[in-house]
Each structure stands twice: as structure tokens, then as C-alpha cells.
Short mmCIF file of C-alpha atoms and ligand atoms in Angstrom, two decimals:
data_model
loop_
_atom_site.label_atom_id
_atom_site.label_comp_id
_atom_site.label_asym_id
_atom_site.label_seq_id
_atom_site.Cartn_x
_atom_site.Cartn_y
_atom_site.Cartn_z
CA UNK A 1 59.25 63.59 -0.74
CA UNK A 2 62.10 64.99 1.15
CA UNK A 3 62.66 63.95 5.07
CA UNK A 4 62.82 66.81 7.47
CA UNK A 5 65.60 66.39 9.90
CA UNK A 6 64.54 64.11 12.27
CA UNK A 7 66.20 66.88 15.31
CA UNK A 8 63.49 69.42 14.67
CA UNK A 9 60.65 66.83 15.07
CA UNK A 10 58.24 68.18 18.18
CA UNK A 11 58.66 64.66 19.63
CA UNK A 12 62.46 64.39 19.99
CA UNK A 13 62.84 68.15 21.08
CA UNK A 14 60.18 66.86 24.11
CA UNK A 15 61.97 63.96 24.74
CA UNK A 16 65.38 66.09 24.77
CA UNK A 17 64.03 68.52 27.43
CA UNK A 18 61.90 66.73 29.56
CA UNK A 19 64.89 64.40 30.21
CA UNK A 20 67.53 66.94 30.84
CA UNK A 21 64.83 68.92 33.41
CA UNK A 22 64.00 65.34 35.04
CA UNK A 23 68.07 64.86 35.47
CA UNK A 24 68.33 68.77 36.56
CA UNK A 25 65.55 67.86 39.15
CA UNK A 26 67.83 64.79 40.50
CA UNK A 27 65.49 62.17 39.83
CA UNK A 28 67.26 60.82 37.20
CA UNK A 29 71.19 59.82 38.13
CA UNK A 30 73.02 57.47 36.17
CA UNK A 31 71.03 55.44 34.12
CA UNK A 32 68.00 56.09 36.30
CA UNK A 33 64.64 56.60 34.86
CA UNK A 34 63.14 55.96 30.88
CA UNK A 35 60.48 57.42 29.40
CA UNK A 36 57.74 56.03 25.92
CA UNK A 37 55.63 58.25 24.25
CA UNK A 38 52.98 56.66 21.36
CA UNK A 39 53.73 58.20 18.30
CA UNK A 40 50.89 58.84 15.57
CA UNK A 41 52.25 57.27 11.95
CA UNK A 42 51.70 60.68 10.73
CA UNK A 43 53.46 62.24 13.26
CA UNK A 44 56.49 60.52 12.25
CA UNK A 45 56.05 60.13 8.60
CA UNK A 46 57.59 64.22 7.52
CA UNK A 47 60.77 63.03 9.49
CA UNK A 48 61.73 59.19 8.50
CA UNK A 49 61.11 56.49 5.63
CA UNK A 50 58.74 54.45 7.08
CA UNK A 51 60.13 50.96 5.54
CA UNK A 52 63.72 51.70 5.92
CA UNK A 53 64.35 49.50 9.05
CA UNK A 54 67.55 49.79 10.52
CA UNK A 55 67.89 46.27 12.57
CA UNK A 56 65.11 44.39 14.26
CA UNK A 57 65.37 44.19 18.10
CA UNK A 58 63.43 41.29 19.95
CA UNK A 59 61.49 41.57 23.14
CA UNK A 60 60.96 39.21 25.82
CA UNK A 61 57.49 39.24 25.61
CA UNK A 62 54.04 39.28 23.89
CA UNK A 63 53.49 43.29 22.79
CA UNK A 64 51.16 42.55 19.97
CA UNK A 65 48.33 44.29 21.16
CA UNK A 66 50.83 47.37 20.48
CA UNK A 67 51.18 45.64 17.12
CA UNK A 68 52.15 48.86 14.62
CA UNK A 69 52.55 51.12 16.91
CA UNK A 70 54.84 53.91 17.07
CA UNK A 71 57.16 55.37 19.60
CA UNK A 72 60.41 57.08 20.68
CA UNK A 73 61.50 55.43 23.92
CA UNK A 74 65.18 56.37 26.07
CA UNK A 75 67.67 53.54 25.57
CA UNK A 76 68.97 50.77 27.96
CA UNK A 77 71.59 52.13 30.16
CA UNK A 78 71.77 55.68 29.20
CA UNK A 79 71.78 58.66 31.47
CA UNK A 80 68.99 61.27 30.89
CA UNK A 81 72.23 64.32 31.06
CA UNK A 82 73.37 63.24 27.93
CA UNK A 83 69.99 62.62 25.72
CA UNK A 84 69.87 66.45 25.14
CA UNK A 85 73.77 66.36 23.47
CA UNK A 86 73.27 63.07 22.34
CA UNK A 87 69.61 62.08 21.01
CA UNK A 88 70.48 59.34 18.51
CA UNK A 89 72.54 57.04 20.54
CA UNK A 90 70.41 57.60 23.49
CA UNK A 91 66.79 57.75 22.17
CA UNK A 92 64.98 55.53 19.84
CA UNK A 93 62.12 54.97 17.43
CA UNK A 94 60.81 51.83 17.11
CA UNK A 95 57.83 50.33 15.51
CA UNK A 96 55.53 47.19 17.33
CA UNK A 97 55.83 44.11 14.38
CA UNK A 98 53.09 42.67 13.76
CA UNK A 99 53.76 39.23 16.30
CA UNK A 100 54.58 41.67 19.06
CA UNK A 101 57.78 39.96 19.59
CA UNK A 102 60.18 42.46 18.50
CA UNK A 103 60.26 45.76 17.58
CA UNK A 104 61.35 47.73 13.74
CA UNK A 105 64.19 50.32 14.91
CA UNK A 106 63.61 53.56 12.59
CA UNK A 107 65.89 56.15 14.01
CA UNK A 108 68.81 56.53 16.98
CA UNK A 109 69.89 54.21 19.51
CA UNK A 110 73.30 54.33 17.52
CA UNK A 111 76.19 51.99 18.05
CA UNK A 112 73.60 48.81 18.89
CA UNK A 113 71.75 50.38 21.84
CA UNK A 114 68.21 48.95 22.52
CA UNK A 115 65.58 50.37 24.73
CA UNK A 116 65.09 50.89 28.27
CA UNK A 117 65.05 47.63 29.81
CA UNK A 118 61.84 48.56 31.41
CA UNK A 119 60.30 47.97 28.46
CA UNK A 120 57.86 45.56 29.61
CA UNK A 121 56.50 47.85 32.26
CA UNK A 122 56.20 50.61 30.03
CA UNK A 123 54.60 48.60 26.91
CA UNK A 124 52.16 46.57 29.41
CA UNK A 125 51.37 49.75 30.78
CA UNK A 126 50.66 51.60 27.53
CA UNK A 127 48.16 48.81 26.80
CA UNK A 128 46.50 49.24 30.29
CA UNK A 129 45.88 53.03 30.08
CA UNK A 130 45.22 52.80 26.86
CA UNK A 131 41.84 50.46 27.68
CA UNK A 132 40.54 52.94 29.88
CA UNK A 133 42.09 55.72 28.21
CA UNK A 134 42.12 56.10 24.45
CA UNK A 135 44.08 58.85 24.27
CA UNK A 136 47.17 58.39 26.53
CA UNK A 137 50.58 58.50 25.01
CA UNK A 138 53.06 58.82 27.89
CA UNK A 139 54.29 56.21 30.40
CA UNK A 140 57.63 57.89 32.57
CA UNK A 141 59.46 56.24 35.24
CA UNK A 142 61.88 58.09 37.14
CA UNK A 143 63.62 57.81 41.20
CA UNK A 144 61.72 60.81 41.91
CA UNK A 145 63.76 61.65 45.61
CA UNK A 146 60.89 62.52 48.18
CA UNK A 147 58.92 59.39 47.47
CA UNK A 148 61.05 57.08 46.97
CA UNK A 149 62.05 57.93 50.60
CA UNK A 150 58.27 58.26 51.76
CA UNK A 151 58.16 54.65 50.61
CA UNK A 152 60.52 53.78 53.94
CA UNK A 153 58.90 55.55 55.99
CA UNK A 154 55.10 55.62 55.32
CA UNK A 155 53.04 52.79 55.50
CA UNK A 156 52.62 51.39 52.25
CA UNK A 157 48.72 51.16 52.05
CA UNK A 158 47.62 52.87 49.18
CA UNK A 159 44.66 54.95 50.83
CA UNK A 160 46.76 55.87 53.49
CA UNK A 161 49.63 56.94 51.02
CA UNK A 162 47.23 58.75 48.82
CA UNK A 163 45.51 60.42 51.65
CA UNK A 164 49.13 61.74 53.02
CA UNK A 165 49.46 63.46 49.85
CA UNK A 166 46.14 64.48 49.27
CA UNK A 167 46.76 66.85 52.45
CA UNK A 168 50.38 67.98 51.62
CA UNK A 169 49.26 70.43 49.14
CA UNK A 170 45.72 72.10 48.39
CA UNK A 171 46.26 70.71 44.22
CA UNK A 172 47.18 67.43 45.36
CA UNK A 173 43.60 66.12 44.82
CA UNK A 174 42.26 67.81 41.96
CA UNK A 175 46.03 66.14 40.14
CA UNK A 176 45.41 63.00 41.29
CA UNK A 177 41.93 62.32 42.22
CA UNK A 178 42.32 58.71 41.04
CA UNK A 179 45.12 58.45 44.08
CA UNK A 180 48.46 56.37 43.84
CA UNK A 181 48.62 52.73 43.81
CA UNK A 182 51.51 51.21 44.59
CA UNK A 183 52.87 47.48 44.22
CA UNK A 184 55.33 45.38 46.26
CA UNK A 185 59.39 45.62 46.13
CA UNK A 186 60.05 43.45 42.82
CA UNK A 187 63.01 43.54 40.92
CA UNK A 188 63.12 45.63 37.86
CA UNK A 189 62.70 44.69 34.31
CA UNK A 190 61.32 41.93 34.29
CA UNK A 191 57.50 40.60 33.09
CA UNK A 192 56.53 40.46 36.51
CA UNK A 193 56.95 43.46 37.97
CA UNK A 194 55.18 45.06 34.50
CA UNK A 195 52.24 43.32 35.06
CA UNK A 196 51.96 44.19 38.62
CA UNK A 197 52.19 47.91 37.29
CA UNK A 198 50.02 47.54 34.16
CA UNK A 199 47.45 45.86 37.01
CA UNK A 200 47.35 49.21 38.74
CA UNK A 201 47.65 51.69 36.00
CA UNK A 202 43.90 50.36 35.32
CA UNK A 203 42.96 52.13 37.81
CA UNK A 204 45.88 55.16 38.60
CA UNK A 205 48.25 56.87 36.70
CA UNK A 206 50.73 57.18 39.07
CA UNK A 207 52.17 53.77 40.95
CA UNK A 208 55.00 53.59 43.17
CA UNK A 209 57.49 51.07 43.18
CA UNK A 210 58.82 51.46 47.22
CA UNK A 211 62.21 51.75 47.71
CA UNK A 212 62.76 52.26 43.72
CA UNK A 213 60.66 55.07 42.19
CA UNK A 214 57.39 56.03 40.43
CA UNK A 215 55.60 55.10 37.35
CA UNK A 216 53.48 57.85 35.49
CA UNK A 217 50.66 58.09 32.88
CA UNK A 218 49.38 60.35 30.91
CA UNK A 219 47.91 61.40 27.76
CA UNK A 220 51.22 64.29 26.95
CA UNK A 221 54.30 64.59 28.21
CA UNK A 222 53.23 68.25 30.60
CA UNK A 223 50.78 66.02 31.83
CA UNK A 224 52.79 63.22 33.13
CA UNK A 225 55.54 65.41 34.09
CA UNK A 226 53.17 67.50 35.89
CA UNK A 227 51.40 64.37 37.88
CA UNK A 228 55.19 63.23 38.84
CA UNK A 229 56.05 66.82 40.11
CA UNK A 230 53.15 67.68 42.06
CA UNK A 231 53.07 64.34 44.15
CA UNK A 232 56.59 64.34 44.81
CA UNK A 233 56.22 68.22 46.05
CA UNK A 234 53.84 66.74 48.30
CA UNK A 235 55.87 63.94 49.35
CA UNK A 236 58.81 67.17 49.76
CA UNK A 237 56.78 68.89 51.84
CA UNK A 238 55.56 65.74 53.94
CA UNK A 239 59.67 65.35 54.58
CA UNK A 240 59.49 68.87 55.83
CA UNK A 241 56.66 68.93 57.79
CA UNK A 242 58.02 65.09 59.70
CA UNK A 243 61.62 67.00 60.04
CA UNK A 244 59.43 69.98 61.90
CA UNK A 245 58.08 67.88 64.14
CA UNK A 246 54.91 66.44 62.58
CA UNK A 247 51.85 67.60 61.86
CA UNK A 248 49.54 69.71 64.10
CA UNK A 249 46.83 70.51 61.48
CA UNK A 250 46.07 69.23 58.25
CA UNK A 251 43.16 69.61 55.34
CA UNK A 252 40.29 68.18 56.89
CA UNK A 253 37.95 65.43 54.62
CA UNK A 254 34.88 68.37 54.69
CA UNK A 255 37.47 70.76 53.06
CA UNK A 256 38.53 68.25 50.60
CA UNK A 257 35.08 67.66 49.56
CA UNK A 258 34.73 71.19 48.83
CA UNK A 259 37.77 71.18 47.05
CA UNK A 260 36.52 68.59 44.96
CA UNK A 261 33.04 70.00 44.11
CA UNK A 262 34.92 73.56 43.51
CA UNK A 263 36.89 71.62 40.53
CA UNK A 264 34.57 69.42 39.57
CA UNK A 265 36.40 65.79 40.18
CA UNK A 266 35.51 62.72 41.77
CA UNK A 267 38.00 61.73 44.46
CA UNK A 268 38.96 57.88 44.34
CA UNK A 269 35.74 56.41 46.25
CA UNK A 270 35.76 55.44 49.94
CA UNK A 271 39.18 57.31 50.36
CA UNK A 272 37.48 60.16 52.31
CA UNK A 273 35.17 59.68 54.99
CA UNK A 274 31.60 60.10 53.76
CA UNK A 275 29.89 63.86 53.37
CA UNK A 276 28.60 64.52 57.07
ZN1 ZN B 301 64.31 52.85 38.01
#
């Protein structure tokens, strides 16, 4: 059966505009940032040949409980304000082999381009949301610009962190009930720092690496995109509100709690103090 051009494929067009809003936003210069979105086999099967493999591209570590699995991921060293004029040299799709030790490239990353080289964070987090949550699809990193400064300034205790936020905006909590975890300075791309993420996604969708950027989760892209957003407006606004002098009132924990039965979540447990 004929292919449909790849280009009009849901997943690409997502891929194309999420990245050029993330680098409109400014969280994305230079090569900053990659994104990996699961792909369904059926999902991709209208748009490529499934056994036309266009080079194999090895991995520094074990991904085979990803083993067959699908996605379109941004490519090592690109810049998110070209993927929009440029999707085949600058995103990818790639299929898990069967070891887990390197991956079947399908479509783009022209001119020998391989994926983000936070691949291991990204893969090792896929596998961690995806034990507690079947159905996410979405892992996005990006040097979104209010928290990655929070993360010099605040302490870097994840109830405190979370609880900053929480009271920066009235959504904050019913977003990101869960909270935000966050692991120590590492360096990038390697095993290490992915398992230190994957540890924490067990638990949050969001993780900040301090003095770096933030890791999001999420079962579609307006999801993930919208769990970045809102806790960086909140970090935004908790720049503004230290620049005006500091804060004189705040969201108290009684109000949260209403807040939280009004929407009908559970905030992350012992991170408010306990219904008076
Ligand atoms: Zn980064």
C-alpha cells in the first residue's frame, strides 16, 4: 500500500510546533532541550515501511525493556528553531531492537545525525512512568528560564520547592499535585544522571535538574507542555514577587486543602500541614 508523506503525520507536525513554541518561549537556545514521544506501530505504519531500516545506531546502554518500541525523538546537537524548517535532519524515528542496545533508524536525522544525547534520561525515564503509568508517551527536557534560576536561589528541598510553587499560582496544585522532585547537579548525558531522573519520575512528572533545567512527563505532548509551563509561570511569578520585595501573604495550607477537595486531587502526602 502506498506511504503517506511522512510531513503530514500528526506526530511530526507536534513535534514541529511544540519545538518552535518551546524555542519562541526561550527555553530552548542553541542546542538546548530534546524531546521523545512513544509512538504506537500503527501510528506509524500509513507513513513508513516498517522493515526498511536506514542504519542502525547503538546506545550506551541496556533499553530492552523498550525493546520494539516506537518513537520520534529531536537529534543530538540540533536547535529546536530549525526542527520546524528542517524536520528530517533534525528529528528522528527510531525503533528499540530487540537487545536494547541500539536502536532501527526509520525516518530523518539526515546526513548521520543520531538522537539527543539525553537519550538515556529520556529512555530510563519512559520505562519509569511507564510502570506507574501505562499510558504515558512524552518525556521533554528543556532550560525552562525561571527555574532554572529558582534552582540558585531556593533551597533545593523538594517539599519546600514544591510548596513555593504550590502558592505562586491558584492551578499550581491541581497541575502538579504529585509536586517536583529534583536531583543533584550531575553532568548531562550520561547513565547516571538518567537513573537519578528515572528514580524520581516514579514518583513526579516533573524533576529539576538545578542549575540546568527540567525534565517532564506526560501521557501527550499538551500535557507535558502544559506541566512545564505552568510551574515555570509559577517560578516567573516567584522572581517577581522576590524582585517586589518578598512576600507579605501567600495561599494558606486550609485554602489549599479546599482547593484540592474542589478538584478532586490528592496533594503529594505530608507536604501540607495536616487538616486542622
Ligand atoms: Zn539541557
Amino acid at each position: 500500500m502506498k506511504k503517506i508523506d511522512i510531513l503530514q503525520a500528526p506526530f511530526v507536525k507536534e513535534m514541529m510546533n511544540t519545538t518552535a513554541n518551546l524555542y519562541r518561549l526561550g527555553w530552548d537556545e542553541r542546542n538546548g532541550g530534546n524531546i521523545s514521544y512513544l509512538l504506537k506501530e500503527e501510528e506509524v505504519r500509513p507513513f513508513l515501511e516498517l522493515d526498511q531500516v536506514i542504519r542502525e545506531i547503538p546506545m550506551i546502554f541496556d533499553a530492552s525493556k523498550l525493546a520494539g518500541c516506537y518513537f520520534i525523538v529531536t537529534g543530538s546537537g540540533k536547535y529546536f528553531k530549525n526542527v520546524a524548517d528542517e524536520p528530517s535532519e533534525n528529528l528522528g524515528i527510531v525503533r528499540v531492537a530487540e537487545d536494547g542496545c541500539s536502536l532501527d533508524l526509520l525516518w530523518g536525522l539526515e546526513n548521520f545525525a543520531v538522537p539527543t544525547s539525553e537519550l538515556p534520561s529520556h529512555f530510563m525515564s519512559h520505562i519509569a512512568r511507564l510502570e506507574v503509568d501505562p499510558e504515558n508517551r512524552i518525556v521533554m527536557h528543556n532550560h525552562a528560564s525561571h527555574l532554572l534560576a529558582m534552582s540558585f536561589t531556593h533551597e533545593l528541598e523538594e517539599k519546600a520547592f514544591t510548596r513555593t510553587l504550590w502558592q505562586m499560582c491558584t492551578e499550581c496544585l491541581v497541575v502538579f499535585p504529585e509536586g517536583v522532585s529534583i536531583i543533584p547537579w550531575m553532568v548531562p548525558g550520561t547513565n547516571e544522571i538518567g537513573e537519578a531522573t528515572a528514580a524520581k519520575m516514579k514518583e513526579t512528572r516533573l524533576v529539576l535538574w538545578p542549575q540546568h533545567g527540567i525534565y517532564g512527563a506526560g501521557r501527550d505532548m499538551d500535557e507535558v507542555f502544559g506541566l512545564i509551563e505552568t510551574a515555570e509561570k509559577a517560578a516567573q511569578v516567584y522572581t517577581y514577587v522576590c524582585a517586589q520585595g518578598g512576600v507579605r501573604q501567600t495561599i494558606s495550607d486550609a485554602d489549599l486543602w479546599r482547593l484540592a477537595d474542589a478538584f478532586g486531587i490528592l496533594p503529594r502526602e505530608g507536604y501540607l500541614e495536616p487538616r486542622s
